[in-house]
PDB file of C-alpha atoms and ligand atoms in Angstrom:
ATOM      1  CA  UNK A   1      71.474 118.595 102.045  1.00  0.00           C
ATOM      2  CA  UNK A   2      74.965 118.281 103.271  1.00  0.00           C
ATOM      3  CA  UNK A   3      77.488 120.058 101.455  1.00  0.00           C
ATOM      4  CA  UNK A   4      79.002 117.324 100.220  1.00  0.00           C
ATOM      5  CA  UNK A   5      76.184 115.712  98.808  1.00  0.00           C
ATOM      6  CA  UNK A   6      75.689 118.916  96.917  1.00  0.00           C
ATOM      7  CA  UNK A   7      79.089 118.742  95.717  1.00  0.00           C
ATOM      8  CA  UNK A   8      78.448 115.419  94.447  1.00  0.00           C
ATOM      9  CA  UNK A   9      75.549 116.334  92.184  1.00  0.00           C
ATOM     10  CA  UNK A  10      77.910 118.790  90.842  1.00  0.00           C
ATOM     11  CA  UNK A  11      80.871 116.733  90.033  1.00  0.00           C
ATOM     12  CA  UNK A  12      78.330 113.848  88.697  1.00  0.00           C
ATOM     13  CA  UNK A  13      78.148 116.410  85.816  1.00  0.00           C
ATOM     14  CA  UNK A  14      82.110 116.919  85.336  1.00  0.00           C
ATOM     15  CA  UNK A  15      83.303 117.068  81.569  1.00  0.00           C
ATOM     16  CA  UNK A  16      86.753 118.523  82.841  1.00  0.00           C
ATOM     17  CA  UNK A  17      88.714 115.957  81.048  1.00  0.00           C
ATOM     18  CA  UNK A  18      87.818 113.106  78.878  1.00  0.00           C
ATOM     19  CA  UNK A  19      87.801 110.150  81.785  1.00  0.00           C
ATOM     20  CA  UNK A  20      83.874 110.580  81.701  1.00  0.00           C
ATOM     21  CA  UNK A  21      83.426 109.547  77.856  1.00  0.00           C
ATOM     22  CA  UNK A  22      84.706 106.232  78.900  1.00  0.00           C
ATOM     23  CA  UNK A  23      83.514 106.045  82.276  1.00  0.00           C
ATOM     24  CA  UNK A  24      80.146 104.600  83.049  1.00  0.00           C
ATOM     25  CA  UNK A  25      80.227 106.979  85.792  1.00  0.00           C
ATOM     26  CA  UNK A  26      81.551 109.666  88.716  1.00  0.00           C
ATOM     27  CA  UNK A  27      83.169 107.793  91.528  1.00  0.00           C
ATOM     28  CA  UNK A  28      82.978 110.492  94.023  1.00  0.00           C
ATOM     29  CA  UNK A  29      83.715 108.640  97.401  1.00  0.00           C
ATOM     30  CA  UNK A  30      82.025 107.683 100.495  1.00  0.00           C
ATOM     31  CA  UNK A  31      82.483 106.995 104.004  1.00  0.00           C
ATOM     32  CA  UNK A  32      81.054 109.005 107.495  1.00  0.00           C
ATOM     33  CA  UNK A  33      80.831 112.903 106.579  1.00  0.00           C
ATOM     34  CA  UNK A  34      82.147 114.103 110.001  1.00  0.00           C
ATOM     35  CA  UNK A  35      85.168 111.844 109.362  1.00  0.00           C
ATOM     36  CA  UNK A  36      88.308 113.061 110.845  1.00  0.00           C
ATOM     37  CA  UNK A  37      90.325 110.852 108.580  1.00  0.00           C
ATOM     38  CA  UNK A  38      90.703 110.640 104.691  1.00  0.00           C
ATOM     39  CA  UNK A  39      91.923 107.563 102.366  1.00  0.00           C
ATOM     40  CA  UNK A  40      92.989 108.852  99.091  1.00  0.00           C
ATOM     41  CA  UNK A  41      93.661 105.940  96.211  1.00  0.00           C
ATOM     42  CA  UNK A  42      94.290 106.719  92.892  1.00  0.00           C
ATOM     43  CA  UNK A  43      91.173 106.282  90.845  1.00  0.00           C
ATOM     44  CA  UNK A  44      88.209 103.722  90.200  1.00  0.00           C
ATOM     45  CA  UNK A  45      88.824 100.552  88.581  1.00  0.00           C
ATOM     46  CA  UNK A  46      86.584  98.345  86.579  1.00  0.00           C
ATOM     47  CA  UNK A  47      84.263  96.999  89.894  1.00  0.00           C
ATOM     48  CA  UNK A  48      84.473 100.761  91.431  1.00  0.00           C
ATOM     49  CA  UNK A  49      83.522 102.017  87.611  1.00  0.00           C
ATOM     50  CA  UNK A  50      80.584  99.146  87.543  1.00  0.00           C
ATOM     51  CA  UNK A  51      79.242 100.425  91.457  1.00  0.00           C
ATOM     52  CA  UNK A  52      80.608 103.663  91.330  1.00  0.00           C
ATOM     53  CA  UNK A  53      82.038 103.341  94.780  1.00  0.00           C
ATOM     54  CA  UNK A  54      85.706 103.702  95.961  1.00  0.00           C
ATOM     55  CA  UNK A  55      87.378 101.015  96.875  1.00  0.00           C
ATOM     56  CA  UNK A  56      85.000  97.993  96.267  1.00  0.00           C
ATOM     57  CA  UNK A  57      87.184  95.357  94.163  1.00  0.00           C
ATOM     58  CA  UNK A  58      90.406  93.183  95.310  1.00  0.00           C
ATOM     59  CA  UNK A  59      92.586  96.025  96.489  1.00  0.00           C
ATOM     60  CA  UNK A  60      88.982  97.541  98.228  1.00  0.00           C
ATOM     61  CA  UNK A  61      88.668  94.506  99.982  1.00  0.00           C
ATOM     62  CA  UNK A  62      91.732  94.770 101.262  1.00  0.00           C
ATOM     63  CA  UNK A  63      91.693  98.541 102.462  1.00  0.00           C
ATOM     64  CA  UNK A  64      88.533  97.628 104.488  1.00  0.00           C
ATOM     65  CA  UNK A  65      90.496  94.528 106.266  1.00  0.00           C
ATOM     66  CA  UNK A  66      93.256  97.437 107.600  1.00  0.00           C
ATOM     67  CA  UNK A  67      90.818  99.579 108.472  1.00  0.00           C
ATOM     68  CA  UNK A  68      88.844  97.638 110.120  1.00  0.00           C
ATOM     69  CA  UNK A  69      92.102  96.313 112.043  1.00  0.00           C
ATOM     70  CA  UNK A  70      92.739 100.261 112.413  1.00  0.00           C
ATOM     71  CA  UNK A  71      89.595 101.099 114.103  1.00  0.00           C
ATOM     72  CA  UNK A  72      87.955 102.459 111.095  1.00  0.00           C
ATOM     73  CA  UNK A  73      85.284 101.742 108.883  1.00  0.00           C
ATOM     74  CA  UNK A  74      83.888 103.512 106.161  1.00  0.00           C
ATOM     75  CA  UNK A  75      80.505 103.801 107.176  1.00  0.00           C
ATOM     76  CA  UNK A  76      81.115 104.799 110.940  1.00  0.00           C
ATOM     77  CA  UNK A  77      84.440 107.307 110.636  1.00  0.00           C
ATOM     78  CA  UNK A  78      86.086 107.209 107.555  1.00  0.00           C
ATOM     79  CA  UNK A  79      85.961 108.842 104.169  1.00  0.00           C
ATOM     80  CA  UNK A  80      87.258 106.927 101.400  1.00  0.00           C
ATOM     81  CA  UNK A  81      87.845 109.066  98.058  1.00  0.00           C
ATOM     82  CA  UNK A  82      90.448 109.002  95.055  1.00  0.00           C
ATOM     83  CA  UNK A  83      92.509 111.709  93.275  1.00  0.00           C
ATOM     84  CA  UNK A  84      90.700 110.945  89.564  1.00  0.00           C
ATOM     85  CA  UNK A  85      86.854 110.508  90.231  1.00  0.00           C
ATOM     86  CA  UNK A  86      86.429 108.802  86.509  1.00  0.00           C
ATOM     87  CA  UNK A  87      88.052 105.511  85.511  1.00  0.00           C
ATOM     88  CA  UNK A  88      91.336 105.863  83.353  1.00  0.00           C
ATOM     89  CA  UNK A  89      90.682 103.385  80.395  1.00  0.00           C
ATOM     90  CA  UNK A  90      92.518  99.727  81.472  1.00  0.00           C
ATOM     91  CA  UNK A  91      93.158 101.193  84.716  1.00  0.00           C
ATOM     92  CA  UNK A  92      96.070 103.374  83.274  1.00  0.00           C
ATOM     93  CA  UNK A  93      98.208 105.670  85.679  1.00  0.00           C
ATOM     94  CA  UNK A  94      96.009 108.974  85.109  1.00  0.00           C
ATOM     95  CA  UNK A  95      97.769 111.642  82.946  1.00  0.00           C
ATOM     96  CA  UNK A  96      98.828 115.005  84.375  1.00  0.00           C
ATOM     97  CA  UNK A  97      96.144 116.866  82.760  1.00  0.00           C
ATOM     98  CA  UNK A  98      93.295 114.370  83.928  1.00  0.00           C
ATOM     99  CA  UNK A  99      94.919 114.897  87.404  1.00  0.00           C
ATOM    100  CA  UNK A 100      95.195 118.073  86.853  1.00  0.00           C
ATOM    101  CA  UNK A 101      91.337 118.577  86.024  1.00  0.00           C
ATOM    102  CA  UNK A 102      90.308 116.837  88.737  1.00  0.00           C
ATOM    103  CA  UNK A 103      91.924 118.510  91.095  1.00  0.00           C
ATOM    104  CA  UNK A 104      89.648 121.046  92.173  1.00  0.00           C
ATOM    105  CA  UNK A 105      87.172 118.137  93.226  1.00  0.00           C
ATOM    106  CA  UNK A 106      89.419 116.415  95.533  1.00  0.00           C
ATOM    107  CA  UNK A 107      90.367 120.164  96.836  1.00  0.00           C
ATOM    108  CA  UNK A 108      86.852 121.151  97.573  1.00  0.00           C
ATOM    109  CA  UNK A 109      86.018 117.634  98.826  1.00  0.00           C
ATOM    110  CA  UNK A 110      88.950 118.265 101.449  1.00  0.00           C
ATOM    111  CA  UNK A 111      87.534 121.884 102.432  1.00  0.00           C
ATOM    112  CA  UNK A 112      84.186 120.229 103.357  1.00  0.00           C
ATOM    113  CA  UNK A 113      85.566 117.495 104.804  1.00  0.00           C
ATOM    114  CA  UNK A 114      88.414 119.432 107.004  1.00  0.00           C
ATOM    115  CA  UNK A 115      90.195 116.394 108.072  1.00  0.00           C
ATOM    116  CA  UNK A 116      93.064 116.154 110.703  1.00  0.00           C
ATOM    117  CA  UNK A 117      94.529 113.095 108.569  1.00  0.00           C
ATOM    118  CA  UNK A 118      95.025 112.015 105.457  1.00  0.00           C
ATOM    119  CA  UNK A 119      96.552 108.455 104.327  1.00  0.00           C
ATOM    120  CA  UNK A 120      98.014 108.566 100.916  1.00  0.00           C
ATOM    121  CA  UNK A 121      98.012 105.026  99.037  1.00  0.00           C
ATOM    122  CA  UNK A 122     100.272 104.423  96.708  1.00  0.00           C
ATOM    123  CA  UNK A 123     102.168 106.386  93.955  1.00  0.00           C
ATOM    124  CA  UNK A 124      99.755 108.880  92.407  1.00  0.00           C
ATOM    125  CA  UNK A 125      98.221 109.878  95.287  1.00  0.00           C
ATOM    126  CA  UNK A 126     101.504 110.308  97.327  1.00  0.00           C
ATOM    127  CA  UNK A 127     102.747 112.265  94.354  1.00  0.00           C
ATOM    128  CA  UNK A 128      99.484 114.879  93.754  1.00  0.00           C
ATOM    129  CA  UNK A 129     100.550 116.234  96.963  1.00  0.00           C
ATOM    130  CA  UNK A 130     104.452 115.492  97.321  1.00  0.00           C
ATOM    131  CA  UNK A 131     105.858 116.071  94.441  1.00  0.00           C
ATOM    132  CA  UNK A 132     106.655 114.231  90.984  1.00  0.00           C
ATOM    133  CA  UNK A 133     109.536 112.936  92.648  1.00  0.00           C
ATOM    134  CA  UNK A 134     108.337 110.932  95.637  1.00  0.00           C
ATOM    135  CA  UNK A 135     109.025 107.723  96.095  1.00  0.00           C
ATOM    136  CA  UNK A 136     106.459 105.445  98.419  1.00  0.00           C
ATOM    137  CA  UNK A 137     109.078 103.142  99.230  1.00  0.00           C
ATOM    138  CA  UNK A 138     111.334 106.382 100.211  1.00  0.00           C
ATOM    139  CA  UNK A 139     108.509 108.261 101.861  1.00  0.00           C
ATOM    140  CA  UNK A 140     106.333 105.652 103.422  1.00  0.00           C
ATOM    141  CA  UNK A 141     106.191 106.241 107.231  1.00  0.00           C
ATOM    142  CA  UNK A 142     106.811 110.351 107.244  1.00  0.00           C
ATOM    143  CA  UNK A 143     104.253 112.681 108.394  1.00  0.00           C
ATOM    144  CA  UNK A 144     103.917 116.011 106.632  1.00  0.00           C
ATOM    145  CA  UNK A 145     101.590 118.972 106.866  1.00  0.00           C
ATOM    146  CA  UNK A 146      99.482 119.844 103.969  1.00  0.00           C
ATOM    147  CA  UNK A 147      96.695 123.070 104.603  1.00  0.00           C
ATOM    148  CA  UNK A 148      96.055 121.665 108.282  1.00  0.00           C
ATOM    149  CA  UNK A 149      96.312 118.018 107.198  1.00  0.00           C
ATOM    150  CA  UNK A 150      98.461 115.662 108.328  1.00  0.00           C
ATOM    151  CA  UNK A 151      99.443 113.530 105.559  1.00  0.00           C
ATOM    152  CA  UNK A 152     101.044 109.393 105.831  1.00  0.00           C
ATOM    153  CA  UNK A 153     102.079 108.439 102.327  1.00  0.00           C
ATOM    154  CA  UNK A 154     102.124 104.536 102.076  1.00  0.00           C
ATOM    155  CA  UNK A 155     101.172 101.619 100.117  1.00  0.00           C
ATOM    156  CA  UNK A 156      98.506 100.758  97.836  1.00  0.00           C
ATOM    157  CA  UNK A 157      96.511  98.125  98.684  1.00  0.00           C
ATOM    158  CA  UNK A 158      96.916  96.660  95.502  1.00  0.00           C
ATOM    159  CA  UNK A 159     100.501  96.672  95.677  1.00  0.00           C
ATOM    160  CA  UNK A 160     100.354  94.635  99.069  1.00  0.00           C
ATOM    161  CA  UNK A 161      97.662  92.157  97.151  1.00  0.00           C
ATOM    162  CA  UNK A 162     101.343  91.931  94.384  1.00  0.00           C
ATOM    163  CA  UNK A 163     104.094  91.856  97.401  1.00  0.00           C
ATOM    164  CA  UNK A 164     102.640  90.882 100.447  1.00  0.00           C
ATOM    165  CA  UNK A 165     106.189  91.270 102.107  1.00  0.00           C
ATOM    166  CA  UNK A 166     105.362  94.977 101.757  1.00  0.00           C
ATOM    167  CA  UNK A 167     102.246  94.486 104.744  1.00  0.00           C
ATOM    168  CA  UNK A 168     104.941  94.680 107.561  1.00  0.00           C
ATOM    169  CA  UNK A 169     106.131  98.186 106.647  1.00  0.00           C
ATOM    170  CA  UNK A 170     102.590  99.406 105.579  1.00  0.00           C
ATOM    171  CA  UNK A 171     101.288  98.366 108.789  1.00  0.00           C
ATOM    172  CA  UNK A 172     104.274 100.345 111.142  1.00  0.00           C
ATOM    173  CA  UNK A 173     103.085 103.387 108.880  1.00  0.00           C
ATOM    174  CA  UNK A 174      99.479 102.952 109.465  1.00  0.00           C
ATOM    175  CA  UNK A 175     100.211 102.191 113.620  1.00  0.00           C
ATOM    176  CA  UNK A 176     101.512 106.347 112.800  1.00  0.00           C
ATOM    177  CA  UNK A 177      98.320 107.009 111.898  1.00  0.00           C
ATOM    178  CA  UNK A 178      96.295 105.340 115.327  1.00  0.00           C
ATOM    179  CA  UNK A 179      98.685 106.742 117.148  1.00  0.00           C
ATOM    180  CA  UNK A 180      98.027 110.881 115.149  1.00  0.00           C
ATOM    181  CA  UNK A 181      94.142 109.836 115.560  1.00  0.00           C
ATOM    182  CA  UNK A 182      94.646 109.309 119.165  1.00  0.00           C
ATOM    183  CA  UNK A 183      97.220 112.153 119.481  1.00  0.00           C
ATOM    184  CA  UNK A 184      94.290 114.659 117.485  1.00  0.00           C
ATOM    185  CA  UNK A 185      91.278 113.215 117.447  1.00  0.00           C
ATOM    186  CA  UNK A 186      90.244 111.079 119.630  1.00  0.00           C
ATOM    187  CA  UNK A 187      92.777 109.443 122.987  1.00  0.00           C
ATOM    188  CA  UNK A 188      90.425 106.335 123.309  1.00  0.00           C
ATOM    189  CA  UNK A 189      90.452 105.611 119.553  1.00  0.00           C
ATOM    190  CA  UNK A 190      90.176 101.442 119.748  1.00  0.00           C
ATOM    191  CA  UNK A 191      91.648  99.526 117.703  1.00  0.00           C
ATOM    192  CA  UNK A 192      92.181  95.564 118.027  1.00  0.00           C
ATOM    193  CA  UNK A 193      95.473  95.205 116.612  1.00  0.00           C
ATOM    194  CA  UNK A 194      97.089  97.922 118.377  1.00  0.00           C
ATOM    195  CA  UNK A 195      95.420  98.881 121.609  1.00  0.00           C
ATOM    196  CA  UNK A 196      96.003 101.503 123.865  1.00  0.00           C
ATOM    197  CA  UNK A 197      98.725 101.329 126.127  1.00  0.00           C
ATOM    198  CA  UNK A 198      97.375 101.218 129.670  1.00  0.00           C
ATOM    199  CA  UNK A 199     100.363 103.918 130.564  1.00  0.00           C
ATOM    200  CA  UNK A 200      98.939 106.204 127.600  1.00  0.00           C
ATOM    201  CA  UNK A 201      96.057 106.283 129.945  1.00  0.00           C
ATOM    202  CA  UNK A 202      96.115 108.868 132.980  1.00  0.00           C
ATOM    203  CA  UNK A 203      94.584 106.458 135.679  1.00  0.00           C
ATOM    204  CA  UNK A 204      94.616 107.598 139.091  1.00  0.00           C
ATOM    205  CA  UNK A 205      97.189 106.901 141.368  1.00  0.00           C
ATOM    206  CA  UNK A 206      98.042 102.889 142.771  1.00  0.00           C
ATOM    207  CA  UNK A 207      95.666 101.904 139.994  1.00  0.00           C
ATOM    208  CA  UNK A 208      97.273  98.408 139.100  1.00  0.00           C
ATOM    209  CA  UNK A 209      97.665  98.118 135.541  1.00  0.00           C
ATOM    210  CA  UNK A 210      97.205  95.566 133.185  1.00  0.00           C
ATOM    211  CA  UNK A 211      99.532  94.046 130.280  1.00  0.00           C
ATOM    212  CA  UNK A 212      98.258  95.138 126.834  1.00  0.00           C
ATOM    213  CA  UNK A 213     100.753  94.521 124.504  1.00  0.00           C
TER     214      UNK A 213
HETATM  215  N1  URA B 301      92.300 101.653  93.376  1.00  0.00           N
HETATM  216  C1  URA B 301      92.201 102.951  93.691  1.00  0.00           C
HETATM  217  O1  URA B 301      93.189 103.662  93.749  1.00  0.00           O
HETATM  218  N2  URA B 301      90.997 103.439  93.949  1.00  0.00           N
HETATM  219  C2  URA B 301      89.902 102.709  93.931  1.00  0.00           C
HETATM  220  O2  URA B 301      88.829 103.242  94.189  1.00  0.00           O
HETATM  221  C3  URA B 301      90.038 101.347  93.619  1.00  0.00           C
HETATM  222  C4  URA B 301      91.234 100.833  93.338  1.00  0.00           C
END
């Protein structure tokens, strides 16, 4: 069994905070374990509580639509996963201590995992590992290092389903992140809304090249 499947079983059983009394069940995430890249959300809403997957309802749809436009999907090199595993009742904001409890999930999700990058989307994720006082529409766009990962706070899918005018900036942050994937993980990363530049590419000498973008 992979390690994180084992890890699953064990936070299935979580009583760390009260979430789980109300919960139907443990969202724990999903996507491609050898995933160089993480999506962290905030935690499960009513469809995610219903299928107990990440990322399955409006907002879900919508995070699949920029991956896939990203190059990504869950099921061939992503890992989708949320700071709270357990629903907060009427999708509340969780509360410091549920965040708190949950914590050591995410933490030990992350050392399996190991990725290179991590996208943070929206406010409670951005702020579990910025600070309190992080703003996404100050910090959207910035890289910073956390334990080896490279972290791009932006927006919440559900906040670009609200203000749509919000997509233009979310999608210069997340062409930051193609550009880190190529930069760490992978040069030839495809993606096709922001291909590779031909001149990224070493081609041999006289090779003509062609326009891109
Ligand atoms: N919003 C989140 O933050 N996470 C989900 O899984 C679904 C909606």
């Amino acid at each position: 069994m992979h390690p994180l499947e084992a890890l699953e079983m064990q936070v299935s059983q979580c009583r760390r905070c009260d979430l789980r009394d109300q919960a139907h069940g443990v969202v724990f995430g999903e996507g491609a374990l050898d995933s160089h890249i993480v999506f962290c959300g905030e935690g499960p809403g009513a469809e995610e509580d219903r299928l107990l997957r990440p990322f399955v309802g409006a907002a879900g749809h919508l995070l699949d639509k920029m991956l896939d436009a990203m190059g990504f999907s869950r099921g061939k090199n992503a890992y989708i996963l949320n700071v709270v595993k357990c629903r907060p009742p009427g999708n509340r904001v969780p509360l410091p201590q549920e965040l708190a409890a949950c914590r050591p999930h995410l933490a030990a999700q992350l050392s399996i995992l190991s990725p290179r990058i991590m996208v943070l989307l929206g406010s409670t994720a951005i702020q579990s590992f910025l600070g309190p006082q992080a703003r996404v529409t100050r910090v959207h766009g910035q890289w910073t290092e956390h334990q080896g990962i490279w972290l791009m706070p932006t927006y919440h899918p559900a906040a670009l389903l609200r203000n749509p005018s919000w997509k233009v900036e979310a999608w210069s942050d997340l062409k930051k992140v193609i550009d880190k994937y190529r930069e760490l993980v992978d040069p030839d990363h495809f993606s096709t809304h922001y291909p590779l530049k031909i001149s990224d590419k070493n081609l041999p000498p006289g090779t003509i090249k062609p326009q891109c973008r």
